Amino acid sequence: MIQLIPCGESAVIVEFGTGIHPEIHYKVMAFTEVLDTEPFLGMIEYMPAYASVTVFYDPVKVKNSQQESGRDQRKLSCEIVCSLLEKILGKLDDSALKSPRVVEIPVCYGGEFGPDLEYVAEHNHLTVDEVIQIHVSNQCLVYMIGFAPGFPYLGGMSERIATPRRITPRPAIPAGSVGIAGLQTGVYPITTPGGWQLIGRTPLTLFRPYNDSPSLLQAGDLIQFRPISAQKFEEYKEKSQ
Amino acid sequence: MTIHILHSGLLTTLQDLGRVGYQKQGIIVSGAMDVYSLRLANLLVGNDEGEAALEVTLMGPKLKFDDDTLLAVTGGNLSPTIDGRILPMGRPVYVKAGSIIKFGACQSGCRAYLAVAGGYDVPKVMGSKSTYLRAGLGGFHGRSLQKGDVLSVQAPQETSLRMIQHFVKQHSAVSFVSTDWCAGRGQTAISSGRAIRITRGRQFDLFTEASKNALLTDSFRVTPQSDRMGYRLSGAVLKLAHQVEMISEGITLGAIQVPPDGQPIILLADRQTAGGYPKIAQVIAVDVAVIAQSKPGSLLSFQEVSVAEAERLYLAKEKAFAQLKAAVSLKLQS
């Protein structure tokens, strides 16, 4: 059941389900593709999440667009937006989705770049090499970007390397750090405090504020982690500078 | 045209109407906490209403103007002065080169906006001049202003130039000139003790009856931990009827979320793009500025309205603002 719920007078949240599942995610992606290609008059932007899309709009512009087209002016802009969104939902076709982009993320595992790699191995009764092997074996799906600029919320990491967060968070995790928290894995785009178990670091820059698309990753991408040596890491870094 | 920062104040940043269109990339909106005061300050100096202005918080800065400048201060009354004389708020003020503007005691509200004709000359990042402190982006080198900084001002637009010509005629021995009228008294969002209007949040029904009642009948104190990201309140402990597993979703301006400690947080200009705490309510857009002008320590109470009423109030406010804009523009031409 898809639900439309107004959040105050300038946003509507479209809820596609309640869990983290690829099927729900495909619906979210198909819906945002339509919003990208055919935004309605007065739409400001949207925010896709795991199972929902929050659509932000300007009530004045929505109302004016209704006046111009000679339609019922007593309608609330919220009602107008909901009926426009329902129309999109009515003809939503997630089978026509573009095939996902695969983004390769090189990671230098362990050592100073991944101080918690050994702990993750110990916790799961594995060797360090096995942890790396498992981490690079599954492609991870980017469900949404949030929390920090360019930060991906990923799904699809193997349960075999799931590890609880650190008891004491680190005051500063360097940008590019690849971590594990429970069943989640992810990459920190900017330096922030955090409690994730750090297993490695990528030389890629995930947040590029002066680029047309500031976030390297987008919702809907597939991530393929690939192990690299410390030497390769430095080479990448030099190239990107 | 340059301005020297002699004292930074508590938190002085450049803000406009925010960085729009990048939330799906995890980039927060930012922008002025009290958008109506920002828009008014710009109108009064002949700028586009969305131009960036200085957002001055609680303890204001001390600034030296190197050139004759047309400016306006709106919002909270932080006792601004020009060379020791009271700077009249809510109207265009033409100051002479060498003037020193200083903010003093906080008399009402807690955020003032200082706009200059032409606007501040900083590059737009992702379409906005707003300062995004945590990512070190936008505004003046991505940070709040510090002692020793020098701000540049852009060339004024046609409307501003006409006003300046008008002022130059009167400008003689006095250190500054202003109009004899002021605008936007009725627009200022200084809390008058009136309840903050809210609509039901997405997870309203998940809270206990006692919590829903407490939200609408109790008062909540704004704690000192409040900032541009959110206002943390203390008061009745709000609880969910049953533990629910929430997954992260988009967050709206003015959403009132309740973390496990039961103390609500109102999410404001620098709110994160997504979050996973249940939201009990949503502050209506026209009252977000009232929150923004509430000092730590003040008490807030809430009153529920329908989404239809929230929208009616929004449209009415925009209409009133359009009228104010027309009135100001008439005044400036006369």
XYZ file of C-alpha atoms in Angstrom:
575
model
C 0.000 0.000 0.000
C 1.514 3.333 -1.056
C 0.571 6.184 1.272
C 0.713 9.957 0.819
C 1.159 11.856 4.076
C 1.368 15.689 4.290
C 4.193 17.022 6.506
C 2.980 20.507 7.305
C 2.061 22.888 4.447
C 5.076 22.456 2.193
C 5.993 18.771 1.987
C 4.332 15.456 1.295
C 5.926 12.153 2.151
C 5.237 9.255 -0.204
C 5.610 5.981 1.677
C 6.212 2.904 -0.451
C 6.580 0.395 2.365
C 8.071 -0.020 5.796
C 11.268 -1.987 5.400
C 14.635 -2.065 3.713
C 14.103 -4.216 0.617
C 15.399 -3.903 -2.931
C 11.797 -4.194 -4.297
C 10.684 -1.122 -2.327
C 13.857 0.686 -3.345
C 13.121 0.077 -7.055
C 9.745 1.751 -6.628
C 11.444 4.737 -4.924
C 13.902 4.980 -7.817
C 11.203 4.718 -10.510
C 9.202 7.445 -8.749
C 12.138 9.855 -8.452
C 13.005 9.265 -12.102
C 9.587 10.671 -13.023
C 10.060 13.618 -10.623
C 13.390 14.316 -12.350
C 11.989 14.251 -15.860
C 8.547 15.765 -15.205
C 8.661 17.928 -12.048
C 5.288 19.540 -11.301
C 4.939 23.318 -11.144
C 5.960 24.457 -7.676
C 8.041 21.397 -6.818
C 11.237 22.453 -5.014
C 13.122 19.203 -4.533
C 12.727 15.690 -3.184
C 14.586 13.479 -0.753
C 14.569 9.737 -1.431
C 15.026 7.443 1.572
C 14.906 3.671 2.153
C 11.170 3.298 1.654
C 9.877 6.806 1.107
C 10.319 9.997 -0.866
C 9.746 13.386 0.763
C 8.584 15.896 -1.850
C 9.073 19.600 -1.002
C 6.921 22.234 -2.727
C 6.088 25.939 -2.693
C 2.393 26.342 -1.756
C 2.164 29.726 -3.516
C 3.472 28.380 -6.832
C 1.332 25.246 -6.658
C -1.751 27.339 -5.993
C -0.891 29.750 -8.843
C -0.367 26.908 -11.296
C -3.901 25.759 -10.476
C -5.308 29.224 -11.086
C -3.573 29.481 -14.438
C -5.000 26.201 -15.602
C -8.493 27.299 -14.517
C -9.002 24.388 -12.135
C -10.757 24.320 -8.791
C -9.197 27.107 -6.735
C -10.668 26.026 -3.419
C -8.387 23.030 -3.368
C -5.481 23.154 -0.939
C -2.060 23.092 -2.558
C -1.450 19.998 -0.466
C -4.431 18.294 -2.141
C -3.247 19.436 -5.562
C 0.233 18.020 -4.928
C -1.199 14.726 -3.643
C -3.384 14.298 -6.723
C -0.427 15.091 -9.028
C 1.698 12.540 -7.174
C -1.105 9.954 -7.300
C -1.206 10.366 -11.057
C 2.519 9.600 -11.241
C 2.090 6.633 -8.906
C -0.773 5.304 -11.050
C 1.466 4.845 -14.047
C 4.656 3.945 -12.203
C 6.626 1.279 -14.009
C 9.637 -0.017 -12.144
C 10.405 -2.560 -14.853
C 11.551 0.298 -17.080
C 14.264 1.376 -14.632
C 17.668 2.215 -16.000
C 20.187 -0.485 -15.134
C 22.131 0.601 -12.059
C 25.538 2.181 -12.312
C 28.307 0.121 -10.701
C 30.830 2.296 -8.861
C 34.111 0.659 -7.950
C 35.570 1.819 -4.655
C 39.231 0.923 -4.120
C 39.997 0.294 -0.455
C 43.290 -0.142 1.349
C 42.281 -2.552 4.138
C 43.839 -2.781 7.596
C 46.915 -1.123 9.048
C 46.607 2.547 9.930
C 43.718 2.847 7.437
C 41.629 0.132 9.091
C 42.540 -0.042 12.793
C 39.505 -2.224 13.634
C 39.987 -4.849 10.897
C 41.545 -7.345 13.300
C 38.749 -6.836 15.819
C 36.128 -7.472 13.112
C 37.964 -10.699 12.180
C 38.237 -11.834 15.803
C 34.597 -11.027 16.533
C 33.459 -13.167 13.598
C 36.048 -15.951 14.078
C 37.611 -15.238 10.711
C 41.057 -14.328 9.451
C 41.747 -10.780 8.319
C 42.010 -11.966 4.701
C 38.639 -13.694 4.957
C 37.003 -10.471 6.176
C 38.419 -8.554 3.186
C 37.371 -11.361 0.842
C 33.786 -11.246 2.181
C 33.651 -7.436 2.135
C 34.555 -7.304 -1.573
C 32.433 -10.316 -2.595
C 28.973 -8.684 -2.502
C 27.940 -5.624 -4.444
C 26.209 -3.192 -2.090
C 23.158 -1.190 -3.077
C 23.059 2.547 -2.279
C 19.577 3.011 -0.816
C 19.914 6.672 0.034
C 22.412 9.480 0.644
C 22.149 11.403 3.905
C 23.528 12.038 7.409
C 26.529 13.861 5.895
C 27.123 15.194 2.362
C 27.625 12.203 0.067
C 27.248 9.572 2.833
C 25.751 6.365 1.395
C 23.260 4.203 3.281
C 24.092 0.764 1.900
C 22.420 -2.613 1.904
C 23.760 -6.012 0.985
C 26.762 -6.558 3.234
C 27.272 -10.173 4.302
C 26.080 -11.067 7.822
C 29.285 -13.034 8.287
C 31.255 -9.834 8.976
C 28.577 -7.926 10.912
C 30.140 -6.300 14.000
C 28.619 -4.037 16.659
C 29.712 -0.407 16.895
C 32.650 0.561 19.087
C 31.760 1.184 22.732
C 33.515 4.555 22.629
C 33.100 6.519 19.402
C 36.185 8.135 17.878
C 36.208 11.942 18.016
C 37.317 12.213 14.388
C 37.127 9.599 11.654
C 39.189 10.609 8.595
C 37.359 11.177 5.295
C 37.350 8.072 3.100
C 37.239 5.633 6.028
C 35.318 2.428 5.319
C 33.476 1.090 8.326
C 31.103 -1.553 9.626
C 28.289 -1.009 12.136
C 26.120 -4.048 12.760
C 24.896 -5.174 9.344
C 25.753 -1.845 7.751
C 28.869 -0.875 5.889
C 29.706 2.536 4.477
C 32.252 5.192 3.658
C 32.655 8.510 5.517
C 32.831 11.344 2.928
C 34.009 14.007 5.398
C 35.824 13.849 8.718
C 33.263 13.341 11.499
C 33.058 11.726 14.894
C 31.682 8.189 14.730
C 31.459 4.779 16.307
C 31.834 2.483 13.308
C 34.510 -0.234 13.172
C 37.057 1.026 10.660
C 38.361 -1.672 8.302
C 40.028 0.419 5.584
C 40.121 3.673 3.650
C 39.471 4.698 0.062
C 41.571 7.328 -1.731
C 38.445 8.434 -3.650
C 36.750 11.721 -2.739
C 33.066 11.039 -2.111
C 32.051 14.662 -1.552
C 33.138 17.123 -4.249
C 31.398 20.418 -3.495
C 32.566 22.165 -6.676
C 31.523 19.331 -8.986
C 28.203 19.432 -10.887
C 27.158 16.410 -8.890
C 28.708 16.977 -5.449
C 28.062 13.427 -4.244
C 30.098 10.739 -6.042
C 27.427 8.188 -5.154
C 23.712 8.426 -5.884
C 20.770 6.433 -4.580
C 20.375 3.406 -6.843
C 24.103 2.861 -7.499
C 25.778 -0.478 -6.832
C 29.108 -0.342 -5.005
C 31.885 -2.802 -5.659
C 34.687 -2.593 -3.105
C 38.127 -3.598 -4.436
C 41.239 -4.154 -2.288
C 44.350 -2.083 -3.093
C 47.809 -1.852 -1.551
C 49.059 1.074 0.509
C 51.300 1.982 -2.423
C 48.325 2.078 -4.816
C 46.448 4.180 -2.260
C 49.188 6.815 -2.343
C 49.288 6.731 -6.161
C 45.525 7.339 -6.316
C 45.825 10.184 -3.842
C 48.583 11.855 -5.853
C 46.593 11.519 -9.061
C 43.488 13.082 -7.573
C 45.416 16.129 -6.315
C 33.680 48.463 -0.800
C 34.933 46.655 2.281
C 33.907 45.961 5.856
C 36.387 45.091 8.609
C 35.402 42.726 11.384
C 36.727 44.235 14.628
C 34.927 41.729 16.878
C 33.340 38.484 15.754
C 30.404 38.245 18.141
C 29.073 34.868 19.280
C 28.115 33.470 15.883
C 27.987 35.733 12.848
C 27.505 33.969 9.509
C 26.405 34.822 5.991
C 23.016 33.290 5.170
C 20.562 33.548 2.300
C 17.434 31.497 1.601
C 19.442 28.274 1.608
C 20.958 25.674 -0.638
C 18.099 24.126 -2.535
C 18.072 20.946 -4.616
C 20.917 18.993 -3.028
C 19.229 17.173 -0.160
C 19.191 13.936 -2.144
C 23.002 14.192 -2.136
C 23.047 14.590 1.642
C 23.665 18.344 1.558
C 21.704 20.313 4.134
C 19.630 23.349 3.166
C 21.087 25.877 5.716
C 19.918 29.455 5.135
C 18.616 32.152 7.479
C 16.897 30.947 10.656
C 14.362 33.810 10.400
C 13.738 34.067 6.665
C 11.208 36.899 6.935
C 13.720 39.201 8.635
C 16.335 38.290 6.019
C 13.949 39.030 3.142
C 12.872 42.334 4.709
C 16.467 43.490 5.320
C 17.209 42.955 1.633
C 14.080 44.764 0.433
C 15.003 47.785 2.544
C 18.319 48.242 0.736
C 16.984 47.535 -2.737
C 18.404 43.990 -3.055
C 16.665 40.871 -4.289
C 14.990 39.424 -1.217
C 17.043 36.234 -1.389
C 20.456 37.955 -1.281
C 22.761 36.931 1.579
C 22.914 38.987 4.772
C 24.831 38.664 8.012
C 22.982 36.590 10.582
C 24.016 37.929 13.975
C 23.326 35.756 17.023
C 22.757 36.920 20.643
C 26.077 38.702 21.090
C 26.715 40.672 17.954
C 29.928 41.717 16.225
C 31.666 45.078 15.828
C 32.198 46.162 12.215
C 33.983 49.048 10.536
C 32.675 50.289 7.187
C 35.426 51.609 4.897
C 33.015 53.273 2.478
C 29.662 55.064 2.473
C 27.209 52.172 2.644
C 23.445 51.675 2.480
C 22.388 49.041 4.997
C 19.437 47.761 7.013
C 19.151 45.784 10.238
C 16.047 43.683 10.981
C 14.999 40.840 13.269
C 15.895 40.598 16.939
C 16.868 43.846 18.667
C 20.496 43.352 19.678
C 20.935 47.090 20.365
C 22.852 48.048 17.229
C 24.659 51.387 17.264
C 26.545 53.553 14.762
C 29.482 55.317 16.385
C 27.669 55.034 19.699
C 24.302 56.331 18.480
C 21.267 54.048 18.190
C 20.984 52.469 14.738
C 17.307 52.600 13.755
C 16.060 49.121 12.761
C 13.662 48.110 10.006
C 14.583 50.958 7.645
C 17.285 51.919 5.131
C 20.269 53.569 6.824
C 23.062 55.309 4.945
C 26.328 55.286 6.905
C 29.464 57.295 6.223
C 32.867 55.821 5.483
C 34.672 55.016 8.715
C 31.486 54.296 10.686
C 31.653 51.635 13.347
C 28.601 49.465 13.868
C 28.394 47.612 17.131
C 25.781 45.292 18.578
C 25.064 45.321 22.289
C 22.559 43.875 24.736
C 19.897 41.528 23.446
C 16.585 43.309 24.045
C 14.229 41.138 22.031
C 14.562 38.073 19.828
C 18.010 36.619 19.380
C 18.958 36.928 15.713
C 19.460 40.139 13.753
C 20.054 40.444 10.006
C 22.371 43.041 8.505
C 21.956 43.536 4.757
C 24.057 45.882 2.624
C 23.062 47.340 -0.747
C 24.550 45.120 -3.449
C 25.032 42.179 -1.116
C 28.203 40.611 0.256
C 30.730 39.525 -2.323
C 31.304 35.833 -1.650
C 31.064 33.050 -4.231
C 27.918 30.973 -4.475
C 28.536 27.324 -3.693
C 25.866 24.991 -5.076
C 23.720 28.008 -5.877
C 23.828 29.608 -2.422
C 25.927 31.938 -0.274
C 24.756 30.285 2.963
C 27.430 29.093 5.362
C 27.407 25.327 5.911
C 29.551 25.214 9.031
C 30.046 21.466 9.435
C 31.245 20.950 5.848
C 33.161 24.256 5.839
C 31.348 25.469 2.729
C 29.742 28.631 1.421
C 29.511 32.016 3.143
C 32.852 33.530 4.139
C 35.349 30.645 3.653
C 32.803 28.199 5.045
C 33.001 29.563 8.575
C 31.637 32.155 10.945
C 33.262 35.600 10.865
C 36.372 36.182 12.953
C 38.200 39.281 14.143
C 40.412 40.572 11.329
C 38.251 39.310 8.450
C 37.540 41.733 5.624
C 34.243 41.388 3.765
C 33.748 42.808 0.277
C 30.484 44.297 -0.933
C 29.113 43.956 -4.474
C 28.055 46.931 -6.589
C 24.526 48.070 -5.658
C 21.602 47.548 -8.037
C 19.649 50.363 -9.742
C 17.029 50.611 -6.960
C 19.723 50.929 -4.315
C 21.542 53.606 -6.321
C 18.401 55.739 -6.469
C 18.031 55.462 -2.689
C 21.676 56.311 -2.206
C 21.337 59.446 -4.376
C 18.375 60.479 -2.264
C 20.362 60.029 0.946
C 23.504 61.720 -0.353
C 21.554 64.984 -0.678
C 20.740 64.965 3.043
C 24.084 63.616 4.049
C 26.173 66.401 5.465
C 27.708 66.674 8.876
C 25.812 63.783 10.474
C 27.383 60.351 10.575
C 24.360 58.557 9.156
C 20.933 59.199 7.656
C 17.851 57.015 7.668
C 14.260 57.283 6.542
C 11.635 58.579 8.964
C 9.527 55.447 8.395
C 10.194 51.860 9.298
C 8.780 48.637 7.888
C 7.841 45.230 9.088
C 6.947 45.815 12.735
C 4.017 43.455 12.279
C 6.236 41.023 10.404
C 8.855 40.512 13.068
C 8.646 37.130 14.612
C 9.589 38.073 18.142
C 7.746 35.684 20.406
C 4.880 37.338 22.216
C 4.237 34.330 24.376
C 1.748 33.039 21.802
C 1.704 29.270 21.386
C 3.702 27.837 18.489
C 1.313 26.338 15.955
C 1.948 22.758 14.887
C 0.395 20.107 12.701
C 0.517 16.425 13.586
C 3.787 14.705 12.850
C 4.049 11.557 10.826
C 4.406 9.347 13.898
C 2.000 11.332 16.126
C -0.306 8.352 16.586
C 2.536 6.172 17.844
C 2.925 8.253 21.021
C 1.077 7.570 24.280
C -2.097 9.544 25.002
C -0.312 11.193 27.940
C 2.543 12.337 25.664
C 0.199 13.716 23.013
C -1.640 15.636 25.744
C 1.563 16.882 27.331
C 2.789 18.251 24.017
C -0.331 20.411 23.719
C -0.799 21.406 27.360
C 2.679 21.641 28.918
C 5.400 24.228 28.352
C 8.848 23.274 27.134
C 12.040 25.144 27.873
C 14.594 25.920 25.140
C 17.873 24.468 26.426
C 21.333 26.033 25.950
C 22.232 23.083 23.668
C 20.057 24.660 20.967
C 21.678 25.819 17.754
C 21.066 26.355 14.039
C 20.604 22.613 13.573
C 17.903 22.195 16.150
C 16.309 23.568 19.283
C 16.485 21.028 22.096
C 13.640 21.345 24.536
C 13.233 20.107 28.076
C 9.914 19.364 29.692
C 7.493 16.453 29.901
C 9.057 13.172 28.736
C 7.344 12.116 25.508
C 7.050 8.375 25.016
C 6.031 5.990 22.289
C 3.177 3.601 23.164
C 5.194 0.702 21.767
C 8.792 0.394 20.729
C 8.957 0.656 16.947
C 11.816 0.007 14.582
C 12.118 3.185 12.508
C 14.098 3.498 9.305
C 15.619 6.782 8.183
C 13.518 9.123 6.076
C 13.621 12.713 4.831
C 13.307 15.501 7.405
C 11.334 18.704 6.965
C 12.063 22.178 8.378
C 10.307 22.501 11.736
C 9.841 18.767 12.316
C 9.701 17.929 16.040
C 11.485 14.638 16.578
C 11.686 12.725 19.820
C 14.836 10.701 20.571
C 14.720 7.852 23.135
C 15.248 10.227 26.092
C 11.800 11.678 25.364
C 12.980 15.286 25.045
C 11.822 16.866 21.790
C 14.112 18.534 19.240
C 12.777 21.054 16.705
C 14.787 20.750 13.498
C 15.786 24.071 11.950
C 17.914 25.578 9.151
C 20.966 23.317 9.567
C 18.930 20.126 10.099
C 20.318 16.900 8.680
C 18.656 15.686 5.468
C 17.471 12.366 6.900
C 16.836 10.907 10.300
C 15.276 7.988 12.042
C 13.635 9.360 15.202
C 9.837 9.481 15.395
C 8.320 12.883 14.697
C 5.457 13.855 16.950
C 4.676 17.199 15.291
C 5.585 19.717 12.633
C 5.923 23.458 13.352
C 4.012 25.405 10.681
C 6.250 27.391 8.314
C 5.195 30.863 9.496
C 6.059 29.997 13.111
C 9.550 28.611 12.403
C 10.847 32.204 12.523
C 9.264 32.616 15.973
C 11.294 29.635 17.190
C 14.398 31.105 15.539
C 13.924 34.294 17.594
C 13.403 32.422 20.889
C 16.367 32.602 23.251
C 17.714 29.644 25.198
C 15.850 29.555 28.489
C 12.546 30.756 27.061
C 9.384 28.691 27.360
C 7.461 27.408 24.346
C 3.972 25.991 24.231
C 2.241 24.362 21.283
C -1.180 24.549 19.707
C -2.457 22.126 17.087
C -3.816 23.402 13.767
C -4.907 21.535 10.623
C -2.745 21.335 7.505
C -5.435 23.459 5.785
C -5.032 26.169 8.443
C -1.222 25.983 8.178
C -1.495 26.518 4.442
C -3.983 29.377 4.843
C -1.579 31.097 7.262
C 1.326 30.517 4.871
C -0.512 32.032 1.912
C -1.741 34.956 4.037
C 1.808 35.649 5.227
C 3.142 35.623 1.662
C 0.369 37.976 0.598
C 1.158 40.345 3.467
C 4.814 40.173 2.536
C 4.049 41.008 -1.109
C 2.090 44.049 0.126
C 4.966 45.077 2.359
C 7.323 44.740 -0.598
C 5.101 46.966 -2.733
C 4.802 49.521 0.081
C 8.543 49.629 0.655
C 9.215 50.041 -3.048
C 6.698 52.933 -3.212
C 8.301 54.608 -0.194
C 11.735 54.243 -1.713
C 10.640 55.898 -4.942
C 8.948 58.846 -3.269
